[in-house]
mmCIF file of C-alpha atoms and ligand atoms in Angstrom:
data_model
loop_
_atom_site.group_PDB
_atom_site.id
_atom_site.type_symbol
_atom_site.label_atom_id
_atom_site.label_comp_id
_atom_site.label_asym_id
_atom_site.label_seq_id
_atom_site.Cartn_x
_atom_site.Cartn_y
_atom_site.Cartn_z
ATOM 1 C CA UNK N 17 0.681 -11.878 15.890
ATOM 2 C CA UNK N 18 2.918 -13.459 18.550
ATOM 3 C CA UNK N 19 5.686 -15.192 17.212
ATOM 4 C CA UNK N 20 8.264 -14.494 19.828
ATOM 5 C CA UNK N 21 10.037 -11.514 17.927
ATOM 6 C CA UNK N 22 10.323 -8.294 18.746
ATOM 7 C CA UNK N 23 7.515 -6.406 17.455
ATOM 8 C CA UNK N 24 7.141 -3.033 16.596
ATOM 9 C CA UNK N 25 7.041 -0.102 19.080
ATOM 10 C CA UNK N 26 3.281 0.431 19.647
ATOM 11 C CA UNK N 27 1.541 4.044 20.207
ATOM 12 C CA UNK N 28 -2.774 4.371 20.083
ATOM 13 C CA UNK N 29 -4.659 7.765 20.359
ATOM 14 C CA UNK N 30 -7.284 7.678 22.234
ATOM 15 C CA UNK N 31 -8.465 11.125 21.126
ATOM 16 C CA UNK N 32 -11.475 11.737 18.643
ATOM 17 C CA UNK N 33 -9.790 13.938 15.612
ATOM 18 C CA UNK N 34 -11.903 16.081 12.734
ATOM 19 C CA UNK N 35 -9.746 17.213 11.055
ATOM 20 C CA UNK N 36 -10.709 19.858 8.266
ATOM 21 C CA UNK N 37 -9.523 19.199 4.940
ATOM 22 C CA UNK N 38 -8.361 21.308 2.461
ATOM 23 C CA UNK N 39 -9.778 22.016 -1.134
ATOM 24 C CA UNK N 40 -5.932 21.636 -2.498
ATOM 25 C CA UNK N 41 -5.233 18.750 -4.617
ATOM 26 C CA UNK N 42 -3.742 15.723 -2.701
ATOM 27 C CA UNK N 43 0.217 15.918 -3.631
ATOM 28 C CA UNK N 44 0.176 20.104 -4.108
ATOM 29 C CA UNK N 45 2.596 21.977 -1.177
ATOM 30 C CA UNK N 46 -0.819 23.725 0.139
ATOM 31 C CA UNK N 47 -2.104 20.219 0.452
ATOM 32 C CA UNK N 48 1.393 19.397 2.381
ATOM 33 C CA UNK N 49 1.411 22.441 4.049
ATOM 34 C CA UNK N 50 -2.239 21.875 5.796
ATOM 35 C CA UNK N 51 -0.874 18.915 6.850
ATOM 36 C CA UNK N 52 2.081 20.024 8.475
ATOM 37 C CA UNK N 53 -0.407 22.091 10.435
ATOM 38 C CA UNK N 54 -2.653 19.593 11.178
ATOM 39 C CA UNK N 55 0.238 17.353 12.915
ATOM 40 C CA UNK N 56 -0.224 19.542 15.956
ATOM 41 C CA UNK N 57 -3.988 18.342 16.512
ATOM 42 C CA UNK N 58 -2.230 14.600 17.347
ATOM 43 C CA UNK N 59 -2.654 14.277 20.905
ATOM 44 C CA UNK N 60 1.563 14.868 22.669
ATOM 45 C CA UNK N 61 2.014 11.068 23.020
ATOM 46 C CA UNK N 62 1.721 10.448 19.597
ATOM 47 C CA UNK N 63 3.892 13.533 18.539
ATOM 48 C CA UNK N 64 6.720 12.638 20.629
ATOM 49 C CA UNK N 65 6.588 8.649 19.645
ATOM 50 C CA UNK N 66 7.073 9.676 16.040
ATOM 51 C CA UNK N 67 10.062 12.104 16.945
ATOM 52 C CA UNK N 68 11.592 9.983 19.178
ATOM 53 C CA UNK N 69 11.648 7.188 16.260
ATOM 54 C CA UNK N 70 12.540 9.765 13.611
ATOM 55 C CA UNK N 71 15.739 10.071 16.273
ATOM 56 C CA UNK N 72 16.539 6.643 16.944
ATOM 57 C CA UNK N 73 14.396 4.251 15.384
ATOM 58 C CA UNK N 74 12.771 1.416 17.370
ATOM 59 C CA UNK N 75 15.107 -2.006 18.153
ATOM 60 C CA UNK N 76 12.425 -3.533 15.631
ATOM 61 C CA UNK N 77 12.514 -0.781 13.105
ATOM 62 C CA UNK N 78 8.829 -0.049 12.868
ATOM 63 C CA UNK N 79 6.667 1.881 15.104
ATOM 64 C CA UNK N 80 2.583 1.168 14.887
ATOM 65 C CA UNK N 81 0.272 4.030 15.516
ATOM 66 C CA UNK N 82 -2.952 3.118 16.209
ATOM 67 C CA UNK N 83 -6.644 4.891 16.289
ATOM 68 C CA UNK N 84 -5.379 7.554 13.382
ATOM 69 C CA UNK N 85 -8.748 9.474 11.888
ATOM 70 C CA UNK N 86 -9.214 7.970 7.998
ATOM 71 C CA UNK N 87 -12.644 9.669 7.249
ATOM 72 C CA UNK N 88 -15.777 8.455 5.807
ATOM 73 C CA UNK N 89 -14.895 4.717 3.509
ATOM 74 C CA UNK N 90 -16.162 4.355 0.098
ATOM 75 C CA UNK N 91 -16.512 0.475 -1.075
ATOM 76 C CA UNK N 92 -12.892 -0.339 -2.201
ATOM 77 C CA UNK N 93 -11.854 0.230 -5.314
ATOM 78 C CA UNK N 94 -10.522 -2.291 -8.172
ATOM 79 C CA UNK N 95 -7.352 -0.586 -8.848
ATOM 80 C CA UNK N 96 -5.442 1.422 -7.338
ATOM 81 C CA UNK N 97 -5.865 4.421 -9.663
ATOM 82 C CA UNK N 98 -9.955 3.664 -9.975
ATOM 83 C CA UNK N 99 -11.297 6.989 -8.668
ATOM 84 C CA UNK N 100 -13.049 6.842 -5.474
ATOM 85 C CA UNK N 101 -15.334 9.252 -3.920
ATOM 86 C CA UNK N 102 -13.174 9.121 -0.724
ATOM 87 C CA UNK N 103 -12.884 12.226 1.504
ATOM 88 C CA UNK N 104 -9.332 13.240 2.172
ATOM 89 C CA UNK N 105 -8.519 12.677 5.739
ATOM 90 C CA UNK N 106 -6.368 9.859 5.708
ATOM 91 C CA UNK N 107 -4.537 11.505 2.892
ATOM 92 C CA UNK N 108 -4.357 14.429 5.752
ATOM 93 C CA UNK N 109 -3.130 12.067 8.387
ATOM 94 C CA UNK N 110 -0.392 10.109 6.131
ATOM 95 C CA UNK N 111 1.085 13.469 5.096
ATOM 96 C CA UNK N 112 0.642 14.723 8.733
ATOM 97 C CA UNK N 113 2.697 12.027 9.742
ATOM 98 C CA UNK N 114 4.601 11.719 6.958
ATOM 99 C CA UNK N 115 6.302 15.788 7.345
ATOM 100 C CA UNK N 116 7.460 14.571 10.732
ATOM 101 C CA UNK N 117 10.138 12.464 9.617
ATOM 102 C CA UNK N 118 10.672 14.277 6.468
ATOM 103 C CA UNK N 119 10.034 14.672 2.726
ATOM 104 C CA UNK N 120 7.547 12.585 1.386
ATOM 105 C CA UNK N 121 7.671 11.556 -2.502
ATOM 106 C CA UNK N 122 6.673 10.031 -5.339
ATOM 107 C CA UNK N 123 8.199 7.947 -7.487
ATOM 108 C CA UNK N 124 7.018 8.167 -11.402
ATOM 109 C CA UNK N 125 7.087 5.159 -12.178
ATOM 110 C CA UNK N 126 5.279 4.182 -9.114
ATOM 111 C CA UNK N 127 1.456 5.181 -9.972
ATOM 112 C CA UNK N 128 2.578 8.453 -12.063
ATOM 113 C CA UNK N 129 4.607 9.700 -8.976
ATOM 114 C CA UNK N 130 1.303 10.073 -6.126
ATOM 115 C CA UNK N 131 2.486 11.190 -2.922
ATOM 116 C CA UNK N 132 -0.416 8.576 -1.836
ATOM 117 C CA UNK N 133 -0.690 5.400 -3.685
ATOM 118 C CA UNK N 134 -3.741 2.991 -2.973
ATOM 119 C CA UNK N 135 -2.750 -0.506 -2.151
ATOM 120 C CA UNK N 136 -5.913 -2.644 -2.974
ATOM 121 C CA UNK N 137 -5.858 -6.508 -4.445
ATOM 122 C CA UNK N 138 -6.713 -6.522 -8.107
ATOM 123 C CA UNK N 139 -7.347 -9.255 -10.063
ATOM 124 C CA UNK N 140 -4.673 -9.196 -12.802
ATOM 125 C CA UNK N 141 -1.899 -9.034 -9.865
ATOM 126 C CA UNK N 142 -3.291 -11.508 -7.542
ATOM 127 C CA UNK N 143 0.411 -13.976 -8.104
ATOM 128 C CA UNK N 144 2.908 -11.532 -8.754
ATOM 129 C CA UNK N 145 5.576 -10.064 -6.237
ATOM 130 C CA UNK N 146 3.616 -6.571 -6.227
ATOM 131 C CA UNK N 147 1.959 -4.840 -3.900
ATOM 132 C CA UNK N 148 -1.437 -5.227 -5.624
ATOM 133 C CA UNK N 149 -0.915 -9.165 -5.056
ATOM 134 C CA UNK N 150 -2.701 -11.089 -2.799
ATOM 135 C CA UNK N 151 -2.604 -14.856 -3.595
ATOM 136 C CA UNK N 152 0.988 -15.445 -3.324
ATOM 137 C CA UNK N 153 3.285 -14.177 -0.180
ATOM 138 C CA UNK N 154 5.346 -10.667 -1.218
ATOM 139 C CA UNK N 155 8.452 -11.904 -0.218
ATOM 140 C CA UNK N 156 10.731 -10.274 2.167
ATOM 141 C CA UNK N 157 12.195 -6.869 0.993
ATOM 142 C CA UNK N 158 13.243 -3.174 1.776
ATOM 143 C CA UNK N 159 11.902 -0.608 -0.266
ATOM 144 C CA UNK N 160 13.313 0.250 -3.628
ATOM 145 C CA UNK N 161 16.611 -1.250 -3.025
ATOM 146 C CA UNK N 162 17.845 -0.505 -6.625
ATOM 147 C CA UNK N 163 17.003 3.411 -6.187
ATOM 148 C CA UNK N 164 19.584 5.870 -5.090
ATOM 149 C CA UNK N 165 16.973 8.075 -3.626
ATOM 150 C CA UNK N 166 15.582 5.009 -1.804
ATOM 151 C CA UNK N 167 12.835 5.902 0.872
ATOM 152 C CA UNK N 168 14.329 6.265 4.331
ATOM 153 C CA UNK N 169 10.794 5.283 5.873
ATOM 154 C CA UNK N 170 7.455 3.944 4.069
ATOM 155 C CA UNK N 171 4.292 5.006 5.788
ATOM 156 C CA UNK N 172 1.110 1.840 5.664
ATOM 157 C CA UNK N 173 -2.269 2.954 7.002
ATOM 158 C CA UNK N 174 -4.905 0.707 6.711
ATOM 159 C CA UNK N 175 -7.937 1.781 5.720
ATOM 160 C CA UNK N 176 -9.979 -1.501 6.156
ATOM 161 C CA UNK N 177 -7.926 -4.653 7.042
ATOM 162 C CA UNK N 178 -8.378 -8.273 6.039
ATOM 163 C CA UNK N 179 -8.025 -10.838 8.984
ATOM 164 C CA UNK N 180 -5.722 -12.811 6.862
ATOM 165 C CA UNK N 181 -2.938 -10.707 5.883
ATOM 166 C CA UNK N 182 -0.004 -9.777 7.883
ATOM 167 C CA UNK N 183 2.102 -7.418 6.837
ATOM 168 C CA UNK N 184 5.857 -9.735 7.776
ATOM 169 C CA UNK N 185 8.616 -7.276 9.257
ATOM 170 C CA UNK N 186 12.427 -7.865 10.335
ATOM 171 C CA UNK N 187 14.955 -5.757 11.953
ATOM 172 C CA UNK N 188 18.663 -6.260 11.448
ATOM 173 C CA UNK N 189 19.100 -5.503 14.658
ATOM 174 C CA UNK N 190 17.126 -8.589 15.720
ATOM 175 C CA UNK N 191 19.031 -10.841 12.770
ATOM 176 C CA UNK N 192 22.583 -9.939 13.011
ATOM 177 C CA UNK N 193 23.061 -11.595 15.861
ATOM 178 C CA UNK N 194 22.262 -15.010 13.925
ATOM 179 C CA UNK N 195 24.764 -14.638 11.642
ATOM 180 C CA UNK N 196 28.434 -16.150 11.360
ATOM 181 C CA UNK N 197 31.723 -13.633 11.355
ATOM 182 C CA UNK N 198 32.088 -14.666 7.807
ATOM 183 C CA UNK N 199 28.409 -13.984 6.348
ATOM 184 C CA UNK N 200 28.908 -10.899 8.013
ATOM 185 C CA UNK N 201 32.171 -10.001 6.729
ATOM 186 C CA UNK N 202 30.633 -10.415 3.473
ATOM 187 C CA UNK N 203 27.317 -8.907 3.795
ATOM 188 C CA UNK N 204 29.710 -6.049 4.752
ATOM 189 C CA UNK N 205 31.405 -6.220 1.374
ATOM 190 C CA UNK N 206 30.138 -4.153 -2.244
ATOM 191 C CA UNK N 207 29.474 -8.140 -3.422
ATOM 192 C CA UNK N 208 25.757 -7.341 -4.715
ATOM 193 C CA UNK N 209 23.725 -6.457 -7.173
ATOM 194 C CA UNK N 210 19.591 -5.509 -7.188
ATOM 195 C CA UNK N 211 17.562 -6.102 -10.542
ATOM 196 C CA UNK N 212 14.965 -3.392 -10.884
ATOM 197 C CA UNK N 213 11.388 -3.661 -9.756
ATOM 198 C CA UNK N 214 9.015 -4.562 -12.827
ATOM 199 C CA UNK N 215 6.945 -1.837 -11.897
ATOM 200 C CA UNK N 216 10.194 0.879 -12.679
ATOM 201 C CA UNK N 217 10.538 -0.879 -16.362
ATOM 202 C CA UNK N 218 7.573 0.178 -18.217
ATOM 203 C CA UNK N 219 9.095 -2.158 -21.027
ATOM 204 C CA UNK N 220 12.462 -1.404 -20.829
ATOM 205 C CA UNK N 221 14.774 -4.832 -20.185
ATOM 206 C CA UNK N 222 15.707 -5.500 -16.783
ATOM 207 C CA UNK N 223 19.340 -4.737 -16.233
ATOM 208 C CA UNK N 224 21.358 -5.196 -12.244
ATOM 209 C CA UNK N 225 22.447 -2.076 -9.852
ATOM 210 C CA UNK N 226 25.990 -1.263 -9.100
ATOM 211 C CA UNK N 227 27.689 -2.993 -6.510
ATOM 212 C CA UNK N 228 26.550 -2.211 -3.163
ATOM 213 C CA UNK N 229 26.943 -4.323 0.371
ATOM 214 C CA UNK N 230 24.109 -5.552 1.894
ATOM 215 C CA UNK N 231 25.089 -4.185 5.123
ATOM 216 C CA UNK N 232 26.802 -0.505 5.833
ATOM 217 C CA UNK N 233 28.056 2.120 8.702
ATOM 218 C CA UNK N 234 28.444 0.324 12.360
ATOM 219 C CA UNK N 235 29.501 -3.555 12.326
ATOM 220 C CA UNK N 236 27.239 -3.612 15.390
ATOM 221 C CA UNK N 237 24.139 -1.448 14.642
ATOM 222 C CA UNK N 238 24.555 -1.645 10.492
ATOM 223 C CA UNK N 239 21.909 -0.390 7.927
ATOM 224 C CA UNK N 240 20.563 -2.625 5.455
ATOM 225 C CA UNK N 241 19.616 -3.162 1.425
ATOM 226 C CA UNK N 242 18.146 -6.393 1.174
ATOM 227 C CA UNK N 243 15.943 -7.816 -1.178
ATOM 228 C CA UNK N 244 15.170 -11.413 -1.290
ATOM 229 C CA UNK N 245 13.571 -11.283 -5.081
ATOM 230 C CA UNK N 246 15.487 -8.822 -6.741
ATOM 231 C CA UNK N 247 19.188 -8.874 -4.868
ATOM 232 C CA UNK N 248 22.026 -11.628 -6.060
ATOM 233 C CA UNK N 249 25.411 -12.098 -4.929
ATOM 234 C CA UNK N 250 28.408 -11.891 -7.511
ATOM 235 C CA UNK N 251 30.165 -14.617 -6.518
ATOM 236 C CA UNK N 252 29.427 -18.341 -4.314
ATOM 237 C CA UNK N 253 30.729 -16.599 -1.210
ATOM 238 C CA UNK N 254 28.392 -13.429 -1.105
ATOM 239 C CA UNK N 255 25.348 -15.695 -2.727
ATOM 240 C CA UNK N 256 25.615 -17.907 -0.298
ATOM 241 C CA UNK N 257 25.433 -15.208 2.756
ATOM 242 C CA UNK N 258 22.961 -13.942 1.207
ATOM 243 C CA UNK N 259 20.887 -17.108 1.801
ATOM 244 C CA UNK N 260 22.173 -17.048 5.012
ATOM 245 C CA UNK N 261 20.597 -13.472 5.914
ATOM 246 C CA UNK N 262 17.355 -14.528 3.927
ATOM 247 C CA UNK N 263 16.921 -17.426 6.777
ATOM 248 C CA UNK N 264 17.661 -15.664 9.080
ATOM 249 C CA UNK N 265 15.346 -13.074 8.645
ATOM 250 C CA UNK N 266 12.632 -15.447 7.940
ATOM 251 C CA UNK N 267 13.575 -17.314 11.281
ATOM 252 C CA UNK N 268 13.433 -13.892 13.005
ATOM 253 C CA UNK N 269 10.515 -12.583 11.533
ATOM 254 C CA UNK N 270 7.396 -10.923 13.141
ATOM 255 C CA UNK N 271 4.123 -9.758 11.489
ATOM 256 C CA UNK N 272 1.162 -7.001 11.883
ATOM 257 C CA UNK N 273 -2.081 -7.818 11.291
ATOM 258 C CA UNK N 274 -2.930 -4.153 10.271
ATOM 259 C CA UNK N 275 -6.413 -2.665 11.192
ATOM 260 C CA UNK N 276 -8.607 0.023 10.331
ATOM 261 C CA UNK N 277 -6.718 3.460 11.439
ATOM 262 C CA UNK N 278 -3.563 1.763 11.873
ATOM 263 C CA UNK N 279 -0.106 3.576 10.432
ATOM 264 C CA UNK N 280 2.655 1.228 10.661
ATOM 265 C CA UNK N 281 5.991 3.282 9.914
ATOM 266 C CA UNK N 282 8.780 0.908 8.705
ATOM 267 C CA UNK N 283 12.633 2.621 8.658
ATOM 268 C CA UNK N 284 13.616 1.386 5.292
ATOM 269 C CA UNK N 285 17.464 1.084 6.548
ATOM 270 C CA UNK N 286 16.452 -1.209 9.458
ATOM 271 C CA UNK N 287 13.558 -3.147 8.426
ATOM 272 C CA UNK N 288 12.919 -5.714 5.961
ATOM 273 C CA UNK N 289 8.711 -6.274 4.778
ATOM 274 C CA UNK N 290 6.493 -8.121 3.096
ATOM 275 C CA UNK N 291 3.141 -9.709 3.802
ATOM 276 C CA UNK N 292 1.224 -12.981 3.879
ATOM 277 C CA UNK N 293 -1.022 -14.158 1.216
ATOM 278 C CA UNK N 294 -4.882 -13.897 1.744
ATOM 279 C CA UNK N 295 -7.873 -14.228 -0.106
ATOM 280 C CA UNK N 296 -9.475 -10.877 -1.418
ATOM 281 C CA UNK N 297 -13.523 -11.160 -2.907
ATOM 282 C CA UNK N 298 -13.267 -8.555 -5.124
ATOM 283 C CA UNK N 299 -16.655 -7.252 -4.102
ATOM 284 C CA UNK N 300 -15.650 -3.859 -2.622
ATOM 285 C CA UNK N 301 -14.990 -4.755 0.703
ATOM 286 C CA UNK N 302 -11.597 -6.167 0.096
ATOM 287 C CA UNK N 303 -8.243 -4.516 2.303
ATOM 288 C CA UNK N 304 -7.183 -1.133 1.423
ATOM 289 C CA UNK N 305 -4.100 0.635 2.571
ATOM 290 C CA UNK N 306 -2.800 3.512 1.595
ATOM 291 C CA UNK N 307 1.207 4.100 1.463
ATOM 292 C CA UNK N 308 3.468 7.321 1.363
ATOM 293 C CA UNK N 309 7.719 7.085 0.910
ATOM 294 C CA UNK N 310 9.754 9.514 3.216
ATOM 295 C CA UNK N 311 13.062 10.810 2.178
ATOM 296 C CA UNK N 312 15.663 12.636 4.067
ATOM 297 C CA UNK N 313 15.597 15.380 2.296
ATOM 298 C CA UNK N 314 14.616 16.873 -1.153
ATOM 299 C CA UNK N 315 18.290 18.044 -1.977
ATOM 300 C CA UNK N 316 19.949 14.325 -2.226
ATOM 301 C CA UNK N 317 17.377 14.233 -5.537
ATOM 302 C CA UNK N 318 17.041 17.574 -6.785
ATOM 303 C CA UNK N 319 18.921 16.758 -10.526
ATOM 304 C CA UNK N 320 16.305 14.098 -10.688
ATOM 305 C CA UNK N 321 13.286 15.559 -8.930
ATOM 306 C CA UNK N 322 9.880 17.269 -10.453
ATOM 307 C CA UNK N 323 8.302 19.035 -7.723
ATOM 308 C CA UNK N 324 8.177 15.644 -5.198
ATOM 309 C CA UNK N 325 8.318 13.657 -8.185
ATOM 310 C CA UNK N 326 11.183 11.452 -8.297
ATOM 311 C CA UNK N 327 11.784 10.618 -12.000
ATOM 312 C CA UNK N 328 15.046 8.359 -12.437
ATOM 313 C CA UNK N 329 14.703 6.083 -15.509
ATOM 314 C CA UNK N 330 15.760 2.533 -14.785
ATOM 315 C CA UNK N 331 16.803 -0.310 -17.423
ATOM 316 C CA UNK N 332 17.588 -0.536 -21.367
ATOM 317 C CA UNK N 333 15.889 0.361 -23.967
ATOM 318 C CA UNK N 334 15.578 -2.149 -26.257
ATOM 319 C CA UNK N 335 17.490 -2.235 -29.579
ATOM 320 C CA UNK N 336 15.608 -0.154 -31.988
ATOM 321 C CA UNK N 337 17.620 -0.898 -34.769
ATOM 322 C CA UNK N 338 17.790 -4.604 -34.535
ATOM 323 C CA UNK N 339 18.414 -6.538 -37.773
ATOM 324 C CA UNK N 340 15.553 -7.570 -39.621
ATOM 325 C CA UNK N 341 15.244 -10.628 -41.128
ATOM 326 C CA UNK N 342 13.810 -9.733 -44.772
HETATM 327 O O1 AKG Y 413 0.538 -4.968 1.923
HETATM 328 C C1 AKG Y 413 1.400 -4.858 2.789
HETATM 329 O O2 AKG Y 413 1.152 -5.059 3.986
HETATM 330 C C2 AKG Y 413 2.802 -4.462 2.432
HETATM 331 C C3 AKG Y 413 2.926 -4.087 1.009
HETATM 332 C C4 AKG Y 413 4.286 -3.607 0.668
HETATM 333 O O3 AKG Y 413 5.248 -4.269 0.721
HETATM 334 C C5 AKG Y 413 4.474 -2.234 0.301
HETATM 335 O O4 AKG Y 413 3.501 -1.537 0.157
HETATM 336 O O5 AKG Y 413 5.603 -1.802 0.103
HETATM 337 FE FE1 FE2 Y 414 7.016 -2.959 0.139
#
């Protein structure tokens, strides 16, 4: 999609890959380990484009790699936890790609914790602000901004696209130029707070984050937690930069219309996402991406880590011993 924007760094193999997938269950280290190994088969070009943006991430924050093997395609499923009879190569190739930059995890409350989580439309979703939506736009955010152990980088590969629905992306670096001394300043400033995705309550009431700045480190190349549902500023000033950088991304914005063996790598500190609406048929033939979450490092989370499963608790419980009225 042209809109002007800088767009994300672009890489495409040309090379036909088999690769040979193991027995191992899907999140278990032999699984991992295989494909560690099987990162070698990627032809150099590819190699060093992911390196080189693990070092210094491209000006738009996202790097596209295109022509990745994703195996034989099953009809899509309903949900994302619906068995399929899938083979496991693009569960190879995420993880593959995925040990290059780092850790990859799950998040518990995210799908039980799966290193790879299905993204598919389903029909109870279709309007909310979840990945699983489809009819409304999933407004602009970074990923997890209320977590601690936030992802540095979320991996997309698209198993089968839909013409209609582009995933939006915007890089600070390409905003902060559009913004005033003062919304800076502020945006600088612990002056919000993030609400907790619905997904992370599992019934427990909503409650908001510490305070945290939306932008941190250098004043000219700054990292970023933004989240235009879930973040609010404490106070007229920081609400109303917060509008500010909301326009501005959406002014600045560019979008990938992802296809079949596409992996679009977003770095969750530069990049802001979301995607378009579109019109799913729920007939089996409906988009289907699958997503992994990078961190760092496995220490940062270790008190709060099972194996690669993340496990922080978010939100109250409610009252158990509320009055009755009897
Ligand atoms: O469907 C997309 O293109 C993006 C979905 C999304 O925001 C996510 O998976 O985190
Ligand atoms: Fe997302």
């Amino acid at each position: 999609m042209n809109t002007g924007h800088i767009t994300p760094a672009i890489v495409v193999n040309h090379v036909a890959l088999h690769f040979v997938t193991p027995e191992a269950e899907i999140g278990s280290e032999v699984f991992i380990d295989h494909a560690t190994q099987t990162l070698a088969q990627l032809p150099e070009s590819i190699r060093s484009a992911i390196a080189q943006f693990h070092q210094e991430p491209h000006v738009s924050g996202a790097l596209l790699i295109k022509g990745l093997p994703i195996g034989q395609l099953p009809e899509t499923p309903p949900t994302p936890t619906t068995p399929t009879s899938k083979d496991h190569t693009s569960e190879l190739t995420l993880l593959a790609v995925a040990k290059a930059l780092g850790e990859p995890v799950g998040y518990k409350p995210e799908l039980g914790g799966r290193l790879i989580q299905n993204l598919v439309p389903t029909q109870a979703n279709q309007d909310r602000q979840v990945s699983t939506s489809s009819k409304v736009p999933l407004m602009f955010h970074i990923e997890a901004a209320f977590h601690p152990h936030r992802p540095a980088y979320l991996l997309l590969l698209c198993l089968k696209g839909d013409a209609n629905a582009v995933t939006t992306l915007a890089s600070i670096r390409e905003v902060l130029p559009h913004l005033s001394d003062d919304v800076k300043k502020t945006l600088f400033e612990p002056r919000f707070r993030t609400a907790v995705d619905e997904s992370y309550l599992n019934g427990r009431t909503n409650v908001l984050g510490e305070l945290m700045p939306v932008l941190s480190g250098d004043t000219e190349r700054p990292t970023m937690v933004f989240d235009a549902d879930l973040m609010v500023g404490i106070d007229d000033e920081a609400q109303a930069a917060l509008m500010a950088l909301s326009r501005a991304v959406e002014a600045h914005h560019t979008g990938v219309c992802l296809e079949t063996g596409d992996l679009l790598i977003v770095d969750n500190a530069v990049a802001v996402h979301g995607r378009s609406q579109y019109n799913p048929r729920f007939d089996g033939t409906d988009r289907w991406l699958q997503r992994t979450f990078v961190v760092d490092n496995l220490q940062a989370s270790a008190p709060d880590r099972e194996g690669r499963v993340i496990m922080t608790v978010f939100g109250e419980a409610l009252e158990s011993h509320s009055p009755r009225a009897d």
